[in-house]
CSV table of C-alpha atoms and ligand atoms in Angstrom, one decimal:
chain,number,residue,atom,x,y,z
U,1,MET,CA,0.0,0.1,0.0
U,2,ILE,CA,1.3,3.5,-0.6
U,3,MET,CA,2.0,5.2,2.4
U,4,LYS,CA,0.6,8.9,2.9
U,5,LYS,CA,1.7,11.9,4.8
U,6,VAL,CA,-0.9,12.6,7.2
U,7,LEU,CA,-1.4,15.9,9.1
U,8,ILE,CA,-3.5,15.6,12.2
U,9,PHE,CA,-4.9,18.7,14.3
U,10,GLY,CA,-6.0,17.8,18.0
U,11,GLY,CA,-4.2,14.5,17.7
U,12,SER,CA,-3.3,14.4,21.6
U,13,GLY,CA,-7.1,14.1,22.4
U,14,GLN,CA,-9.1,10.8,22.8
U,15,ILE,CA,-9.3,9.8,19.2
U,16,GLY,CA,-5.9,11.1,18.3
U,17,ARG,CA,-4.0,9.1,20.7
U,18,HIS,CA,-5.6,5.9,19.4
U,19,LEU,CA,-5.5,7.0,15.7
U,20,ILE,CA,-1.8,7.7,15.3
U,21,ARG,CA,-0.8,4.4,16.3
U,22,ARG,CA,-3.2,2.9,13.7
U,23,LEU,CA,-2.0,5.0,11.0
U,24,THR,CA,1.8,4.5,11.7
U,25,LYS,CA,1.2,0.7,11.9
U,26,LYS,CA,-0.1,1.0,8.2
U,27,ASN,CA,3.3,2.9,7.5
U,28,HIS,CA,1.7,6.2,7.1
U,29,ILE,CA,3.9,9.2,8.2
U,30,VAL,CA,2.1,11.2,10.7
U,31,THR,CA,2.5,15.0,11.6
U,32,VAL,CA,0.7,15.8,14.8
U,33,VAL,CA,0.1,19.6,15.7
U,34,THR,CA,-0.2,20.3,19.4
U,35,ARG,CA,-0.3,23.6,21.3
U,36,ASN,CA,1.9,22.2,24.1
U,37,PHE,CA,4.8,20.0,23.2
U,38,HIS,CA,6.1,19.6,26.7
U,39,LYS,CA,2.7,18.5,28.1
U,40,LYS,CA,1.5,16.2,25.2
U,41,GLY,CA,4.9,15.3,23.6
U,42,ALA,CA,5.5,12.3,25.9
U,43,ILE,CA,2.3,10.4,25.0
U,44,LEU,CA,2.4,11.5,21.2
U,45,LYS,CA,6.0,10.4,20.6
U,46,THR,CA,5.4,6.8,21.9
U,47,GLN,CA,2.6,6.2,19.2
U,48,GLY,CA,4.8,5.1,16.3
U,49,ASN,CA,8.2,4.0,15.4
U,50,PRO,CA,11.0,6.3,14.9
U,51,GLY,CA,10.5,8.2,11.9
U,52,TYR,CA,6.7,7.7,11.5
U,53,VAL,CA,5.6,10.5,14.1
U,54,GLU,CA,6.5,14.1,13.8
U,55,ILE,CA,5.3,16.4,16.5
U,56,VAL,CA,4.9,20.0,16.0
U,57,GLU,CA,4.0,22.7,18.3
U,58,ALA,CA,2.1,25.4,16.8
U,59,ASN,CA,-0.4,28.1,17.0
U,60,VAL,CA,-3.0,26.5,14.7
U,61,PHE,CA,-4.3,30.1,13.6
U,62,ASP,CA,-0.8,31.1,12.5
U,63,GLU,CA,-1.0,31.5,8.6
U,64,GLU,CA,2.9,30.9,8.0
U,65,GLN,CA,3.0,27.9,10.5
U,66,LEU,CA,0.0,26.4,8.6
U,67,ASN,CA,1.6,26.8,5.3
U,68,ASN,CA,4.7,25.0,6.3
U,69,LEU,CA,2.5,22.1,7.8
U,70,PHE,CA,0.2,21.8,4.8
U,71,LYS,CA,2.9,22.1,1.9
U,72,ASP,CA,4.1,18.4,1.6
U,73,LYS,CA,1.0,16.5,2.9
U,74,ASP,CA,-1.6,14.2,1.2
U,75,ILE,CA,-4.2,14.0,4.0
U,76,CYS,CA,-5.4,16.4,6.7
U,77,ILE,CA,-7.5,15.0,9.7
U,78,ASN,CA,-9.2,17.6,12.0
U,79,LEU,CA,-9.9,16.3,15.6
U,80,VAL,CA,-9.9,19.7,17.2
U,81,GLY,CA,-13.0,20.4,19.2
U,82,ILE,CA,-14.5,21.7,22.6
U,83,LEU,CA,-17.4,20.8,24.7
U,84,PHE,CA,-17.7,24.2,26.5
U,85,GLU,CA,-16.3,27.6,25.8
U,86,ASP,CA,-14.1,30.1,27.6
U,87,GLN,CA,-13.2,33.7,26.6
U,88,LYS,CA,-10.5,32.7,24.1
U,89,ASN,CA,-11.6,29.2,23.0
U,90,THR,CA,-15.0,29.9,21.6
U,91,PHE,CA,-17.2,27.6,19.6
U,92,LYS,CA,-17.1,30.1,16.9
U,93,ASN,CA,-13.3,30.1,16.8
U,94,ILE,CA,-12.7,26.3,17.1
U,95,HIS,CA,-15.6,24.7,15.3
U,96,ILE,CA,-16.2,27.6,12.6
U,97,ASN,CA,-13.1,29.7,12.0
U,98,PHE,CA,-10.4,26.9,12.5
U,99,PRO,CA,-12.0,24.3,10.1
U,100,ASN,CA,-12.8,27.2,7.6
U,101,ILE,CA,-9.2,28.2,7.6
U,102,ILE,CA,-7.8,24.6,7.3
U,103,SER,CA,-10.3,23.5,4.7
U,104,LYS,CA,-9.0,26.5,2.5
U,105,LYS,CA,-5.4,25.3,3.0
U,106,CYS,CA,-6.4,21.9,1.9
U,107,ASP,CA,-7.8,23.4,-1.3
U,108,GLU,CA,-4.7,25.7,-1.6
U,109,TYR,CA,-2.2,22.9,-1.2
U,110,LYS,CA,-4.3,20.3,-3.2
U,111,LEU,CA,-4.5,17.7,-0.5
U,112,LYS,CA,-6.1,14.4,-1.4
U,113,GLN,CA,-8.3,14.1,1.4
U,114,PHE,CA,-9.7,16.1,4.2
U,115,ILE,CA,-11.3,14.1,7.0
U,116,HIS,CA,-13.3,16.2,9.7
U,117,ILE,CA,-14.6,14.9,12.9
U,118,SER,CA,-18.0,16.6,13.6
U,119,ALA,CA,-20.9,15.1,15.8
U,120,LEU,CA,-24.0,13.1,15.5
U,121,GLY,CA,-27.4,14.5,16.4
U,122,ILE,CA,-26.5,18.2,16.1
U,123,GLU,CA,-29.0,18.9,13.2
U,124,LYS,CA,-31.9,18.7,15.8
U,125,ALA,CA,-30.4,20.9,18.6
U,126,THR,CA,-30.9,23.9,17.0
U,127,ASP,CA,-30.8,26.0,20.1
U,128,SER,CA,-27.3,24.7,21.2
U,129,LYS,CA,-24.4,26.9,20.5
U,130,TYR,CA,-22.2,23.9,20.2
U,131,ALA,CA,-24.4,22.2,17.7
U,132,ALA,CA,-25.1,25.3,15.6
U,133,SER,CA,-21.2,26.0,15.4
U,134,LYS,CA,-20.4,22.4,14.5
U,135,LEU,CA,-23.0,22.7,11.6
U,136,GLU,CA,-21.7,25.8,10.3
U,137,GLY,CA,-18.2,24.4,10.3
U,138,GLU,CA,-19.5,21.4,8.2
U,139,LYS,CA,-21.1,23.8,5.8
U,140,ASN,CA,-18.0,25.9,5.3
U,141,ILE,CA,-15.8,22.8,4.9
U,142,ILE,CA,-17.8,21.4,2.2
U,143,ASN,CA,-18.1,24.9,0.4
U,144,ASN,CA,-14.2,25.2,0.6
U,145,PHE,CA,-13.1,21.6,-0.2
U,146,PRO,CA,-15.9,19.6,-1.6
U,147,LYS,CA,-13.8,16.5,-1.4
U,148,ALA,CA,-13.9,16.7,2.5
U,149,THR,CA,-15.3,13.6,4.3
U,150,ILE,CA,-17.1,14.7,7.5
U,151,LEU,CA,-17.7,11.9,10.2
U,152,LYS,CA,-20.4,12.3,12.8
U,153,PRO,CA,-19.8,10.1,15.7
U,154,SER,CA,-22.3,9.2,18.6
U,155,ILE,CA,-20.6,9.2,22.0
U,156,ILE,CA,-17.1,7.6,22.0
U,157,PHE,CA,-15.9,5.5,24.9
U,158,SER,CA,-12.7,4.0,25.9
U,159,VAL,CA,-10.4,3.5,28.9
U,160,ASP,CA,-9.1,7.0,28.6
U,161,ASP,CA,-12.3,8.9,27.8
U,162,ASN,CA,-13.9,11.9,29.5
U,163,PHE,CA,-17.3,10.2,29.4
U,164,SER,CA,-17.4,6.7,30.8
U,165,CYS,CA,-14.5,7.4,33.4
U,166,ARG,CA,-16.1,10.6,34.6
U,167,LEU,CA,-19.4,8.7,35.1
U,168,LEU,CA,-17.7,5.9,36.9
U,169,THR,CA,-16.1,8.5,39.2
U,170,LEU,CA,-19.3,10.2,40.1
U,171,LEU,CA,-21.4,6.9,40.4
U,172,SER,CA,-18.7,5.7,42.8
U,173,ILE,CA,-19.0,8.8,45.0
U,174,LEU,CA,-22.5,10.0,44.9
U,175,PRO,CA,-25.4,8.1,46.6
U,176,ILE,CA,-27.9,9.6,44.3
U,177,PHE,CA,-27.5,10.4,40.6
U,178,PRO,CA,-29.6,12.8,38.6
U,179,LEU,CA,-31.2,11.8,35.3
U,180,TYR,CA,-32.0,14.6,32.8
U,181,TYR,CA,-35.1,14.1,30.5
U,182,ASN,CA,-35.8,11.0,32.6
U,183,GLY,CA,-32.9,9.4,31.3
U,184,LYS,CA,-34.6,8.6,28.0
U,185,THR,CA,-32.2,10.2,25.5
U,186,LYS,CA,-30.7,7.4,23.4
U,187,PHE,CA,-27.2,7.1,22.3
U,188,SER,CA,-25.2,4.6,20.1
U,189,PRO,CA,-21.9,4.5,21.9
U,190,ILE,CA,-18.9,3.4,19.7
U,191,HIS,CA,-15.7,2.4,21.1
U,192,VAL,CA,-12.7,4.6,20.1
U,193,SER,CA,-10.8,1.9,18.4
U,194,GLU,CA,-13.7,1.5,15.9
U,195,VAL,CA,-13.9,5.3,15.2
U,196,CYS,CA,-10.2,5.0,14.3
U,197,GLU,CA,-11.1,1.9,12.1
U,198,ILE,CA,-13.6,4.0,10.3
U,199,ILE,CA,-11.1,6.8,9.6
U,200,SER,CA,-8.7,4.2,8.5
U,201,ASN,CA,-11.2,2.8,6.0
U,202,VAL,CA,-12.0,6.3,4.7
U,203,ILE,CA,-8.2,6.5,4.0
U,204,ASP,CA,-7.7,3.0,2.5
U,205,LYS,CA,-10.8,3.3,0.3
U,206,ASN,CA,-10.1,6.8,-0.6
U,207,ILE,CA,-13.6,8.0,0.5
U,208,CYS,CA,-14.2,11.7,-0.5
U,209,SER,CA,-17.2,14.1,-0.6
U,210,ASP,CA,-19.2,12.1,2.0
U,211,ILE,CA,-20.9,12.7,5.3
U,212,ILE,CA,-20.9,9.4,7.4
U,213,GLU,CA,-22.6,9.0,10.7
U,214,CYS,CA,-20.6,6.7,13.1
U,215,VAL,CA,-22.3,4.4,15.6
U,216,GLY,CA,-21.8,1.6,17.8
U,217,PRO,CA,-23.8,-1.7,17.6
U,218,GLU,CA,-26.5,-0.8,20.3
U,219,GLU,CA,-28.9,2.0,21.0
U,220,LEU,CA,-29.0,2.5,24.8
U,221,SER,CA,-30.8,5.2,26.8
U,222,PHE,CA,-28.9,7.6,29.2
U,223,LYS,CA,-30.4,5.4,32.0
U,224,ASP,CA,-29.5,2.2,30.5
U,225,ILE,CA,-25.9,3.5,30.2
U,226,ILE,CA,-26.0,4.5,33.9
U,227,LYS,CA,-27.2,1.1,34.9
U,228,LYS,CA,-24.5,-0.7,32.9
U,229,LEU,CA,-21.9,1.3,34.7
U,230,LEU,CA,-23.4,0.6,38.0
U,231,ILE,CA,-23.5,-3.2,37.4
U,232,SER,CA,-19.9,-3.1,36.3
U,233,ILE,CA,-18.7,-1.5,39.6
U,234,GLU,CA,-21.2,-3.5,41.6
U,235,LYS,CA,-22.8,-0.5,43.2
U,236,LYS,CA,-26.5,0.4,43.7
U,237,ARG,CA,-27.5,4.1,43.4
U,238,LEU,CA,-30.8,6.0,43.6
U,239,LEU,CA,-31.5,7.5,39.9
U,240,ILE,CA,-33.5,10.5,40.3
U,241,PRO,CA,-35.3,12.2,37.4
U,242,ILE,CA,-34.9,16.0,37.9
U,243,PRO,CA,-37.0,18.7,36.3
U,244,ILE,CA,-35.0,20.6,33.7
U,245,GLN,CA,-35.3,24.0,35.3
U,246,ILE,CA,-33.2,22.6,38.4
U,247,ALA,CA,-30.9,21.0,36.0
U,248,LYS,CA,-30.3,24.3,34.4
U,249,VAL,CA,-29.5,25.9,37.7
U,250,ILE,CA,-27.1,23.0,38.6
U,251,ALA,CA,-25.5,23.6,35.1
U,252,LEU,CA,-25.2,27.2,35.8
U,253,LEU,CA,-23.2,26.6,38.9
U,254,PHE,CA,-20.8,24.1,37.2
U,255,GLU,CA,-20.1,26.7,34.6
U,256,ILE,CA,-18.2,28.5,37.3
U,257,PHE,CA,-15.5,25.9,37.2
U,258,PRO,CA,-12.8,25.6,34.5
U,259,LYS,CA,-13.9,22.2,33.3
U,260,PRO,CA,-17.6,22.1,34.1
U,261,LEU,CA,-19.3,18.5,34.5
U,262,ILE,CA,-22.2,19.7,32.5
U,263,THR,CA,-23.3,23.2,30.9
U,264,ARG,CA,-26.7,24.6,30.0
U,265,ASP,CA,-25.6,24.3,26.3
U,266,GLN,CA,-25.1,20.7,26.8
U,267,LEU,CA,-28.5,20.2,28.4
U,268,LYS,CA,-29.8,21.4,25.2
U,269,ILE,CA,-28.1,18.7,23.2
U,270,LEU,CA,-29.1,16.1,25.6
U,271,LYS,CA,-32.7,16.7,24.8
U,272,HIS,CA,-32.4,14.9,21.4
U,273,ASP,CA,-31.5,11.4,20.7
U,274,ASN,CA,-27.9,10.7,19.5
U,275,THR,CA,-28.5,7.7,17.1
U,276,LEU,CA,-28.7,7.4,13.4
U,277,SER,CA,-30.7,10.1,11.7
U,278,GLY,CA,-31.3,8.3,8.4
U,279,GLU,CA,-30.4,11.4,6.6
U,280,PHE,CA,-26.7,10.4,5.9
U,281,LYS,CA,-24.7,7.3,5.2
U,282,SER,CA,-23.5,5.3,8.1
U,283,ASN,CA,-20.2,3.4,8.9
U,284,ILE,CA,-22.2,0.2,7.9
U,285,ASP,CA,-22.8,1.7,4.4
U,286,ILE,CA,-19.0,2.0,3.9
U,287,GLY,CA,-18.6,-1.8,5.1
U,288,PHE,CA,-17.6,-1.4,8.8
U,289,LYS,CA,-20.2,-2.6,11.3
U,290,ALA,CA,-19.2,-1.7,14.8
U,291,LYS,CA,-19.1,-4.8,17.2
U,292,LEU,CA,-17.9,-3.7,20.6
U,293,LYS,CA,-20.6,-3.4,23.0
U,294,PHE,CA,-20.7,-0.7,25.9
U,295,GLY,CA,-21.2,-3.2,28.7
U,296,ASP,CA,-18.5,-5.6,27.5
U,297,GLU,CA,-15.8,-3.0,27.0
U,298,ILE,CA,-16.4,-1.0,30.3
U,299,PHE,CA,-16.1,-4.3,32.2
U,300,LYS,CA,-12.6,-4.3,31.1
U,301,TYR,CA,-11.6,-1.2,33.0
U,302,SER,CA,-14.4,-0.4,35.4
U,303,PHE,CA,-12.8,-2.7,38.0
U,304,MET,CA,-10.5,0.5,38.9
U,305,TRP,CA,-13.9,2.0,40.5
U,306,LYS,CA,-14.9,-1.1,42.1
U,307,LYS,CA,-14.5,-1.7,46.0
U,308,GLY,CA,-10.8,-1.8,46.6
U,309,GLY,CA,-9.9,-0.3,43.1
U,310,GLN,CA,-7.6,2.4,42.4
U,311,TYR,CA,-10.4,5.1,42.0
U,312,SER,CA,-12.8,3.6,44.4
U,313,LYS,CA,-14.2,6.0,47.2
V,401,NAP,N1,-15.2,12.1,22.4
V,401,NAP,C1,-16.4,12.0,21.9
V,401,NAP,O1,-17.4,11.5,22.5
V,401,NAP,C2,-16.8,12.7,20.8
V,401,NAP,C3,-18.2,12.4,20.3
V,401,NAP,C4,-18.7,13.2,19.1
V,401,NAP,C5,-17.8,14.1,18.3
V,401,NAP,N2,-16.4,14.1,18.8
V,401,NAP,C6,-15.6,15.1,18.1
V,401,NAP,O2,-14.5,14.5,17.8
V,401,NAP,C7,-13.2,15.4,17.7
V,401,NAP,C8,-12.1,14.9,18.6
V,401,NAP,O3,-12.7,14.3,19.8
V,401,NAP,P1,-11.8,14.0,21.0
V,401,NAP,O4,-12.7,13.4,22.0
V,401,NAP,O5,-10.5,13.1,20.4
V,401,NAP,O6,-11.2,15.5,21.5
V,401,NAP,P2,-10.4,15.7,22.8
V,401,NAP,O7,-9.8,14.6,23.5
V,401,NAP,O8,-11.2,16.8,23.6
V,401,NAP,O9,-9.2,16.4,22.1
V,401,NAP,C9,-9.2,17.5,21.2
V,401,NAP,C10,-7.9,18.1,21.0
V,401,NAP,O10,-8.1,19.2,20.2
V,401,NAP,C11,-7.0,20.2,20.6
V,401,NAP,N3,-7.6,21.5,21.0
V,401,NAP,C12,-8.5,21.8,21.9
V,401,NAP,N4,-8.8,23.1,22.1
V,401,NAP,C13,-7.9,23.6,21.0
V,401,NAP,C14,-7.6,25.1,20.7
V,401,NAP,N5,-8.1,26.0,21.3
V,401,NAP,N6,-6.7,25.1,19.7
V,401,NAP,C15,-6.1,24.3,19.2
V,401,NAP,N7,-6.2,22.9,19.6
V,401,NAP,C16,-7.2,22.7,20.5
V,401,NAP,C17,-6.2,19.7,21.8
V,401,NAP,O11,-5.0,19.3,21.4
V,401,NAP,P3,-3.5,20.1,22.0
V,401,NAP,O12,-3.9,20.3,23.5
V,401,NAP,O13,-2.5,18.9,21.8
V,401,NAP,O14,-3.4,21.3,21.3
V,401,NAP,C18,-7.1,18.3,22.1
V,401,NAP,O15,-6.1,17.3,22.4
V,401,NAP,C19,-13.7,16.6,18.3
V,401,NAP,O16,-14.1,17.4,17.4
V,401,NAP,C20,-15.0,16.1,19.1
V,401,NAP,O17,-16.1,17.3,19.0
V,401,NAP,C21,-15.9,13.6,19.9
């Protein structure tokens, strides 16, 4: 197979950390851009054999640095995203302006592929700033680089995620647990290794100009997810549906902290199911059916939150 030169933005995150190894194993040469080499370099440089991973510290909005990064690449993958805003990192800047700039660079430097990771279920959450910004980002990308492929995953889980691990920590501490919207919102959780397999498929099959929703093998309500987590750590908790007005007040309080557990904007997204819309292709249509079930996979790492485990309280 012909190896490609792949430029990854946001490669130190959950997907990136798993993706780099997968791509370097296939002999692709990966350049990962990070804002902080000293903080992220240690994990990034172990993801491939010497010569296969280049780590570049850069301001991703700096035109000159971007030109140098794009000039000899075949593929660009954008994994940069945020769940909440602060004064500098706004949804507009990260989800609209940044993809706008790099999709233009893909066109200018005639890249073969641009793979952008957006999110599932954002079409319905029209009142969410996160969702609206992700959608506008998608539109700009298609306009600037029509060959782009946009992947829209449901919630992604893994041993090093911010989702199941955070929930496991909360469930191991709290005697009661709040359920928003009665815990009825549905998700199709997908394991990070399978998201990376989809990205790898998009490269191998040279898929261009497509929007692909990425889902796991099951549809689970939020309550199902919490129950599976509780079973896996052998704990019983009182699950209490809370009215949305109270949830908003709690979220407002969380927003004071630098990394809020939940925000009022996220509550707006949680109102809508995060499952296949039927409007776009899915990973199954490109020949990849996810197999890894949420309950089976969390069982492999949830022991750390069980009684006597490293994180048990
Ligand atoms: N994880 C999920 O459940 C999920 C579900 C649906 C969609 N997605 C989308 O998939 C993409 C990747 O997700 P992920 O979970 O891998 O993300 P992540 O773990 O949060 O990592 C995102 C990366 O983006 C970079 N980044 C963040 N803010 C930045 C900024 N202001 N300027 C430049 N770089 C910045 C960071 O890299 P450095 O610190 O190294 O610069 C970080 O490692 C995101 O767009 C996300 O919205 C994720």
